[in-house]
Amino acid sequence: MTHPRDVLLGAQAQTGFLPVCDHYSGVEVRMRKSLQLQAEMTEEFGTCVFDVTLDCEDGAPVGGEAPHATLVASLAREAAPGARVAARVHPVDHPAFANDMATIAGEAGHRLCHIMLPKVESVDDVLLAEKALERAGAAHLPLQVLIESPAAVHRAFDIAAHPRVQSLSFGLMDFVSAHGGAIPASGMTSAGQFAHPLVVRAKLEIAAACHAHGKTPSHCVVTEFNDSAAMQAAAHRASAELGYTRMWSIHPAQIRPILAAFAPAQDEIDHAARIIAAAAAADWAPISVDGVLHDRASYRYFWQLLERAHQTGRSLPVAVQHWLAPVHS
């Protein structure tokens, strides 16, 4: 039987299906704990429900960038089979960038799911990173990029169009700071980032650019990491109101609230499974379910809902389980 992804997704299948949570850590003990937690939750949910991104940009001590890159490469190589491990390198104009790419992509590229590139201003930065990957013998690795300035937001559609780019993330703190005080500090809070028009506009531009080119929009951090209610509320708004399908975590306590906020409700999952199973039985021709007409446009929506349910570790009806084997890479 033809797989729903092959029938329904088209351009939106370009980048694969990313976990809804991207968890960042940069200190050795926390990087190791993050990888351990990922393995434990993969066992719990039956699929890898979050990426671990090992951080060089904020994690490396000043003057200690090279040893930190070596540590990140080593941790990536030692990660459990099936782990989804990424690395955030320094920006392309930083003196440590070339060594980051040579060391991490060169020594551990076969174990990485992607490289995160911060402070991308234009497609030229993507091209520089692409060449660095090729020099490191890691031409297969996708790039995820961090949009952190008004100019980068302006160029988001061009950046998202590049075939090596898999996802765009929004860098809230740098974006607010780049406005020279024109956006108040409240724009960096869990509530204020959904209220200030310039911040909301930037988020919408990034999400729209991603959806236009079949890429994944990844929402920014919530710095109040001890407030799980604020975390889940922000994650819900990012998903339900702004079109984001992935979100950053900066503390282990944020992972489960993100999963919960991005997960479909069980009744939605059951309804989607009924429609997709009936559609497949009809060879994807139009059908009627409960008196409502469905065709490939609605099938696509309901299939993506099932994918998101799988990514968030939700229980799936038997009728669709065979299409959604665990995804670890």
Coordinates of N, CA and C in Angstrom, one line a residue, residues 1 4 269-278 280-281 284 303 306 315-324:
M1 N 0.8 -1.2 0.0 CA 0.0 0.0 0.0 C 0.9 1.3 0.0
P4 N 1.3 7.3 3.0 CA 0.7 8.6 2.9 C 1.7 9.7 2.6
I269 N -6.7 12.9 17.3 CA -5.9 11.8 16.7 C -6.8 10.7 16.2
D270 N -7.8 10.3 17.0 CA -8.7 9.2 16.6 C -9.5 9.6 15.4
H271 N -9.9 10.8 15.3 CA -10.7 11.3 14.1 C -9.8 11.3 12.9
A272 N -8.6 11.8 13.0 CA -7.6 11.8 11.9 C -7.3 10.4 11.4
A273 N -7.1 9.4 12.3 CA -6.8 8.1 12.0 C -8.0 7.4 11.2
R274 N -9.2 7.7 11.6 CA -10.4 7.2 10.8 C -10.4 7.7 9.4
I275 N -10.1 8.9 9.2 CA -10.1 9.5 7.9 C -9.0 9.0 7.0
I276 N -7.8 8.9 7.6 CA -6.6 8.4 6.8 C -6.8 7.0 6.5
A277 N -7.2 6.1 7.4 CA -7.5 4.7 7.1 C -8.5 4.5 6.0
A278 N -9.6 5.3 6.1 CA -10.6 5.2 5.0 C -10.1 5.7 3.7
A280 N -7.0 5.7 2.6 CA -6.1 4.7 2.0 C -6.8 3.5 1.4
A281 N -7.9 3.1 2.1 CA -8.7 2.0 1.6 C -9.4 2.4 0.3
W284 N -7.0 6.8 -1.9 CA -6.9 8.3 -1.8 C -7.8 9.1 -2.7
W303 N -3.1 13.8 8.0 CA -1.9 13.0 8.1 C -0.8 13.7 8.9
L306 N -1.4 13.3 12.5 CA -0.9 12.0 13.0 C 0.6 12.0 13.1
S315 N -0.3 8.1 21.9 CA -0.8 6.8 21.4 C -1.6 6.9 20.1
L316 N -1.3 6.0 19.2 CA -1.9 6.0 17.9 C -2.8 4.8 17.7
P317 N -4.0 5.0 17.0 CA -4.8 3.9 16.7 C -4.1 2.8 15.9
V318 N -4.6 1.6 16.1 CA -3.9 0.5 15.4 C -4.0 0.7 13.9
A319 N -5.0 1.3 13.4 CA -5.2 1.4 11.9 C -4.1 2.2 11.2
V320 N -3.4 3.0 11.9 CA -2.3 3.8 11.3 C -0.9 3.5 11.8
Q321 N -0.8 2.7 12.8 CA 0.5 2.4 13.5 C 1.6 1.9 12.5
H322 N 1.2 1.1 11.5 CA 2.1 0.5 10.6 C 2.8 1.6 9.7
W323 N 2.2 2.8 9.6 CA 2.9 3.8 8.8 C 3.8 4.7 9.6
L324 N 3.8 4.5 10.9 CA 4.5 5.5 11.8 C 5.5 4.7 12.7

